[in-house]
PDB file of C-alpha atoms in Angstrom:
ATOM      1  CA  MET A   1      19.720 -31.629  -5.934  1.00 75.00           C
ATOM      2  CA  ALA A   2      15.958 -31.443  -5.641  1.00 93.00           C
ATOM      3  CA  LEU A   3      14.106 -28.402  -6.878  1.00 97.00           C
ATOM      4  CA  LEU A   4      10.925 -27.566  -5.005  1.00 98.00           C
ATOM      5  CA  LYS A   5       7.801 -26.033  -6.553  1.00 98.00           C
ATOM      6  CA  ILE A   6       7.421 -22.377  -5.596  1.00 98.00           C
ATOM      7  CA  LEU A   7       3.845 -21.395  -4.800  1.00 97.00           C
ATOM      8  CA  HIS A   8       2.510 -18.317  -6.586  1.00 95.00           C
ATOM      9  CA  PHE A   9       0.115 -15.677  -5.306  1.00 94.00           C
ATOM     10  CA  PRO A  10      -2.866 -15.966  -4.806  1.00 93.00           C
ATOM     11  CA  ASP A  11      -2.287 -19.554  -3.578  1.00 95.00           C
ATOM     12  CA  PRO A  12      -3.949 -19.609  -0.117  1.00 96.00           C
ATOM     13  CA  ARG A  13      -1.075 -21.633   1.387  1.00 98.00           C
ATOM     14  CA  LEU A  14       1.056 -18.479   1.192  1.00 98.00           C
ATOM     15  CA  ARG A  15      -1.224 -16.949   3.845  1.00 97.00           C
ATOM     16  CA  GLU A  16      -0.710 -19.752   6.380  1.00 97.00           C
ATOM     17  CA  PRO A  17       1.891 -19.068   9.086  1.00 98.00           C
ATOM     18  CA  GLY A  18       4.599 -21.678   9.532  1.00 98.00           C
ATOM     19  CA  ALA A  19       4.802 -23.832  12.658  1.00 98.00           C
ATOM     20  CA  ARG A  20       7.841 -23.824  14.949  1.00 98.00           C
ATOM     21  CA  VAL A  21      10.573 -26.233  13.966  1.00 98.00           C
ATOM     22  CA  GLU A  22      11.055 -28.718  16.812  1.00 98.00           C
ATOM     23  CA  THR A  23      13.152 -31.445  15.159  1.00 98.00           C
ATOM     24  CA  PHE A  24      16.642 -30.698  13.866  1.00 98.00           C
ATOM     25  CA  ASP A  25      17.614 -33.793  11.889  1.00 98.00           C
ATOM     26  CA  ASP A  26      18.937 -34.958   8.525  1.00 98.00           C
ATOM     27  CA  ALA A  27      15.517 -34.483   6.922  1.00 97.00           C
ATOM     28  CA  LEU A  28      15.529 -30.814   7.950  1.00 98.00           C
ATOM     29  CA  ARG A  29      19.064 -30.361   6.613  1.00 98.00           C
ATOM     30  CA  GLN A  30      18.004 -31.943   3.296  1.00 98.00           C
ATOM     31  CA  THR A  31      15.023 -29.595   3.100  1.00 98.00           C
ATOM     32  CA  ILE A  32      17.366 -26.645   3.678  1.00 98.00           C
ATOM     33  CA  ASP A  33      19.714 -27.834   0.895  1.00 98.00           C
ATOM     34  CA  ASP A  34      16.729 -28.251  -1.446  1.00 98.00           C
ATOM     35  CA  MET A  35      15.512 -24.763  -0.567  1.00 98.00           C
ATOM     36  CA  PHE A  36      18.922 -23.257  -1.377  1.00 98.00           C
ATOM     37  CA  ASP A  37      19.011 -25.147  -4.706  1.00 98.00           C
ATOM     38  CA  THR A  38      15.503 -23.887  -5.513  1.00 98.00           C
ATOM     39  CA  MET A  39      16.320 -20.304  -4.522  1.00 98.00           C
ATOM     40  CA  TYR A  40      19.528 -20.189  -6.582  1.00 97.00           C
ATOM     41  CA  GLU A  41      17.817 -21.759  -9.612  1.00 97.00           C
ATOM     42  CA  ALA A  42      14.847 -19.338  -9.501  1.00 97.00           C
ATOM     43  CA  PRO A  43      17.015 -17.051  -9.110  1.00 97.00           C
ATOM     44  CA  GLY A  44      16.376 -15.305  -5.814  1.00 97.00           C
ATOM     45  CA  ILE A  45      18.089 -14.074  -2.654  1.00 98.00           C
ATOM     46  CA  GLY A  46      15.670 -15.508  -0.083  1.00 98.00           C
ATOM     47  CA  LEU A  47      13.129 -18.295   0.211  1.00 98.00           C
ATOM     48  CA  ALA A  48      10.751 -19.175   3.027  1.00 98.00           C
ATOM     49  CA  ALA A  49       9.599 -22.751   3.579  1.00 98.00           C
ATOM     50  CA  THR A  50       5.995 -21.561   3.334  1.00 98.00           C
ATOM     51  CA  GLN A  51       6.706 -20.491  -0.278  1.00 98.00           C
ATOM     52  CA  VAL A  52       7.372 -24.108  -1.217  1.00 98.00           C
ATOM     53  CA  GLY A  53       4.407 -25.547   0.667  1.00 98.00           C
ATOM     54  CA  ILE A  54       6.335 -26.505   3.805  1.00 98.00           C
ATOM     55  CA  PRO A  55       4.490 -24.941   6.754  1.00 98.00           C
ATOM     56  CA  LEU A  56       7.526 -24.383   8.999  1.00 98.00           C
ATOM     57  CA  GLN A  57       9.294 -21.359  10.473  1.00 98.00           C
ATOM     58  CA  LEU A  58      12.317 -21.801   8.211  1.00 98.00           C
ATOM     59  CA  ALA A  59      13.920 -19.520   5.633  1.00 98.00           C
ATOM     60  CA  VAL A  60      17.148 -19.394   3.644  1.00 98.00           C
ATOM     61  CA  ILE A  61      18.949 -16.273   2.443  1.00 98.00           C
ATOM     62  CA  ASP A  62      22.012 -15.436   0.379  1.00 98.00           C
ATOM     63  CA  VAL A  63      22.366 -11.808  -0.704  1.00 98.00           C
ATOM     64  CA  SER A  64      26.003 -12.161  -1.830  1.00 97.00           C
ATOM     65  CA  GLU A  65      26.975 -11.603  -5.467  1.00 95.00           C
ATOM     66  CA  GLU A  66      29.030 -14.829  -5.430  1.00 96.00           C
ATOM     67  CA  LYS A  67      26.205 -16.880  -3.866  1.00 95.00           C
ATOM     68  CA  ASN A  68      28.524 -18.118  -1.136  1.00 96.00           C
ATOM     69  CA  GLU A  69      27.048 -16.629   2.068  1.00 97.00           C
ATOM     70  CA  ARG A  70      24.268 -19.054   2.904  1.00 98.00           C
ATOM     71  CA  ARG A  71      22.186 -18.033   5.916  1.00 98.00           C
ATOM     72  CA  VAL A  72      19.542 -20.165   7.582  1.00 98.00           C
ATOM     73  CA  MET A  73      16.859 -18.734   9.869  1.00 98.00           C
ATOM     74  CA  ILE A  74      14.849 -21.233  11.898  1.00 98.00           C
ATOM     75  CA  ASN A  75      12.125 -19.979  14.257  1.00 98.00           C
ATOM     76  CA  PRO A  76      13.244 -16.378  13.658  1.00 98.00           C
ATOM     77  CA  GLU A  77      12.015 -13.377  15.582  1.00 98.00           C
ATOM     78  CA  LEU A  78      12.848  -9.717  15.143  1.00 98.00           C
ATOM     79  CA  LEU A  79      14.133  -8.228  18.388  1.00 98.00           C
ATOM     80  CA  ASP A  80      14.640  -4.690  17.160  1.00 98.00           C
ATOM     81  CA  ARG A  81      14.164  -2.527  14.068  1.00 97.00           C
ATOM     82  CA  GLY A  82      15.646   0.853  13.332  1.00 97.00           C
ATOM     83  CA  GLY A  83      15.800   3.485  10.652  1.00 97.00           C
ATOM     84  CA  HIS A  84      13.774   3.611   7.475  1.00 97.00           C
ATOM     85  CA  CYS A  85      14.422   2.663   3.888  1.00 96.00           C
ATOM     86  CA  ASP A  86      12.315   2.399   0.777  1.00 97.00           C
ATOM     87  CA  SER A  87      13.458  -0.518  -1.307  1.00 93.00           C
ATOM     88  CA  GLU A  88      12.263  -2.043  -4.532  1.00 96.00           C
ATOM     89  CA  GLU A  89      11.182  -5.594  -3.764  1.00 97.00           C
ATOM     90  CA  GLY A  90      10.179  -8.560  -5.800  1.00 96.00           C
ATOM     91  CA  CYS A  91       9.177 -12.036  -4.749  1.00 97.00           C
ATOM     92  CA  LEU A  92       9.553 -15.522  -6.168  1.00 97.00           C
ATOM     93  CA  SER A  93       5.885 -16.082  -5.268  1.00 97.00           C
ATOM     94  CA  VAL A  94       4.813 -12.975  -7.228  1.00 96.00           C
ATOM     95  CA  PRO A  95       6.944 -13.439 -10.354  1.00 94.00           C
ATOM     96  CA  GLY A  96       7.611 -10.473 -12.569  1.00 91.00           C
ATOM     97  CA  TYR A  97       6.211  -7.851 -10.201  1.00 94.00           C
ATOM     98  CA  PHE A  98       8.339  -5.294  -8.343  1.00 96.00           C
ATOM     99  CA  ASP A  99       7.340  -2.328  -6.218  1.00 96.00           C
ATOM    100  CA  THR A 100       8.682  -0.033  -3.518  1.00 96.00           C
ATOM    101  CA  VAL A 101       8.125  -1.103   0.085  1.00 97.00           C
ATOM    102  CA  ALA A 102       8.964   0.792   3.274  1.00 96.00           C
ATOM    103  CA  ARG A 103      11.078  -1.295   5.654  1.00 97.00           C
ATOM    104  CA  ALA A 104      13.353  -0.836   8.624  1.00 98.00           C
ATOM    105  CA  GLU A 105      16.922  -0.094   7.568  1.00 98.00           C
ATOM    106  CA  ARG A 106      18.432  -2.136  10.416  1.00 98.00           C
ATOM    107  CA  VAL A 107      17.216  -5.204  12.294  1.00 98.00           C
ATOM    108  CA  ARG A 108      18.327  -7.421  15.142  1.00 98.00           C
ATOM    109  CA  LEU A 109      17.262 -11.020  14.799  1.00 98.00           C
ATOM    110  CA  ARG A 110      17.176 -14.075  17.041  1.00 98.00           C
ATOM    111  CA  ALA A 111      16.909 -17.476  15.338  1.00 98.00           C
ATOM    112  CA  GLN A 112      18.246 -21.003  15.397  1.00 98.00           C
ATOM    113  CA  ASP A 113      20.741 -22.604  13.029  1.00 98.00           C
ATOM    114  CA  VAL A 114      20.522 -26.013  11.315  1.00 97.00           C
ATOM    115  CA  HIS A 115      21.544 -27.746  14.564  1.00 97.00           C
ATOM    116  CA  GLY A 116      18.999 -25.905  16.699  1.00 98.00           C
ATOM    117  CA  GLU A 117      21.614 -23.623  18.248  1.00 98.00           C
ATOM    118  CA  PRO A 118      20.307 -20.110  18.934  1.00 98.00           C
ATOM    119  CA  TYR A 119      22.068 -17.101  17.465  1.00 98.00           C
ATOM    120  CA  GLU A 120      21.538 -13.363  17.141  1.00 98.00           C
ATOM    121  CA  LEU A 121      22.346 -11.274  14.094  1.00 98.00           C
ATOM    122  CA  GLU A 122      22.385  -7.557  13.418  1.00 98.00           C
ATOM    123  CA  ALA A 123      21.839  -6.651   9.784  1.00 98.00           C
ATOM    124  CA  GLU A 124      21.353  -3.578   7.653  1.00 98.00           C
ATOM    125  CA  GLY A 125      20.661  -2.690   4.063  1.00 96.00           C
ATOM    126  CA  LEU A 126      19.696  -5.461   1.654  1.00 97.00           C
ATOM    127  CA  LEU A 127      20.190  -8.234   4.228  1.00 98.00           C
ATOM    128  CA  ALA A 128      17.872  -6.459   6.695  1.00 98.00           C
ATOM    129  CA  VAL A 129      15.225  -6.014   3.991  1.00 98.00           C
ATOM    130  CA  CYS A 130      15.505  -9.667   2.969  1.00 98.00           C
ATOM    131  CA  ILE A 131      15.211 -10.847   6.595  1.00 98.00           C
ATOM    132  CA  GLN A 132      12.028  -8.803   7.056  1.00 98.00           C
ATOM    133  CA  HIS A 133      10.613 -10.059   3.738  1.00 98.00           C
ATOM    134  CA  GLU A 134      11.208 -13.729   4.626  1.00 98.00           C
ATOM    135  CA  ILE A 135       9.878 -13.385   8.185  1.00 98.00           C
ATOM    136  CA  ASP A 136       6.749 -11.838   6.686  1.00 98.00           C
ATOM    137  CA  HIS A 137       6.343 -14.997   4.570  1.00 98.00           C
ATOM    138  CA  LEU A 138       6.692 -17.181   7.651  1.00 98.00           C
ATOM    139  CA  ASN A 139       3.833 -15.234   9.224  1.00 98.00           C
ATOM    140  CA  GLY A 140       1.552 -15.476   6.178  1.00 98.00           C
ATOM    141  CA  HIS A 141       2.267 -12.015   4.749  1.00 98.00           C
ATOM    142  CA  LEU A 142       3.490 -10.960   1.298  1.00 97.00           C
ATOM    143  CA  PHE A 143       5.311  -7.794   0.266  1.00 97.00           C
ATOM    144  CA  ILE A 144       2.263  -6.777  -1.753  1.00 96.00           C
ATOM    145  CA  ASP A 145       0.360  -6.435   1.550  1.00 96.00           C
ATOM    146  CA  TYR A 146       2.279  -3.175   2.018  1.00 95.00           C
ATOM    147  CA  LEU A 147       0.881  -1.784  -1.243  1.00 94.00           C
ATOM    148  CA  SER A 148      -2.369   0.059  -1.862  1.00 93.00           C
ATOM    149  CA  ASP A 149      -5.562  -1.936  -2.370  1.00 94.00           C
ATOM    150  CA  LEU A 150      -5.581  -0.854  -6.022  1.00 94.00           C
ATOM    151  CA  LYS A 151      -2.068  -2.163  -6.681  1.00 93.00           C
ATOM    152  CA  ARG A 152      -2.780  -5.391  -4.792  1.00 92.00           C
ATOM    153  CA  ARG A 153      -5.931  -6.027  -6.871  1.00 92.00           C
ATOM    154  CA  ARG A 154      -3.952  -5.361 -10.057  1.00 92.00           C
ATOM    155  CA  VAL A 155      -1.290  -7.898  -9.022  1.00 91.00           C
ATOM    156  CA  ARG A 156      -3.988 -10.467  -8.183  1.00 90.00           C
ATOM    157  CA  ARG A 157      -5.566 -10.029 -11.633  1.00 91.00           C
ATOM    158  CA  GLN A 158      -2.167 -10.378 -13.334  1.00 89.00           C
ATOM    159  CA  MET A 159      -1.329 -13.555 -11.396  1.00 88.00           C
ATOM    160  CA  GLU A 160      -4.762 -15.096 -11.994  1.00 86.00           C
ATOM    161  CA  LYS A 161      -4.480 -14.329 -15.722  1.00 84.00           C
ATOM    162  CA  ILE A 162      -1.084 -16.032 -15.855  1.00 79.00           C
ATOM    163  CA  ARG A 163      -2.529 -19.111 -14.087  1.00 78.00           C
ATOM    164  CA  ARG A 164      -5.369 -19.348 -16.636  1.00 81.00           C
ATOM    165  CA  GLU A 165      -3.190 -19.029 -19.729  1.00 75.00           C
ATOM    166  CA  PRO A 166      -2.226 -22.334 -21.336  1.00 62.00           C
ATOM    167  CA  ARG A 167       1.459 -23.050 -20.970  1.00 56.00           C
ATOM    168  CA  ALA A 168       3.442 -23.109 -24.166  1.00 45.00           C
ATOM    169  CA  THR A 169       5.276 -26.351 -24.699  1.00 41.00           C
ATOM    170  CA  SER A 170       8.303 -26.985 -26.802  1.00 38.00           C
ATOM    171  CA  PRO A 171       8.512 -29.894 -29.232  1.00 41.00           C
ATOM    172  CA  GLY A 172       9.100 -33.115 -27.355  1.00 42.00           C
ATOM    173  CA  SER A 173       8.082 -31.761 -23.964  1.00 37.00           C
ATOM    174  CA  ALA A 174       5.282 -33.329 -21.992  1.00 43.00           C
TER     175      ALA A 174
END
């Protein structure tokens, strides 16, 4: 189990789109396992490779309560969106901040699995929201981009303040 470092806004690497995955090998499968471990530990329900400094079109998702419905999206593209929902979103790259974002209620997705095999998926509700959120990451966008300029500036100030504050250490820690 290897935990990866999650990048936090305003890290500029979060704005870089991921490149297409061309090689489906053991190294990719290990990266996917590490991403799931990192996501579960955080805890979260989705994690894009770009959030951990890996500039690839790769994301992992598990919206189940039991954490037993692992989904992998490689080179994903949205084929269709429908309906409308306002959902409260948070992000592992913007820790501690939540806000309402307008999203499509239903999506149809085309992606590849861990072996490079293409698949299509229709999703709604929380899974559809999570798919859209992670695909945004893969394209260099964050959920806060859907907020007003005022709210986005406030989040930036909060995140920059957190980065500047000295980290508290416990006795015996390095």
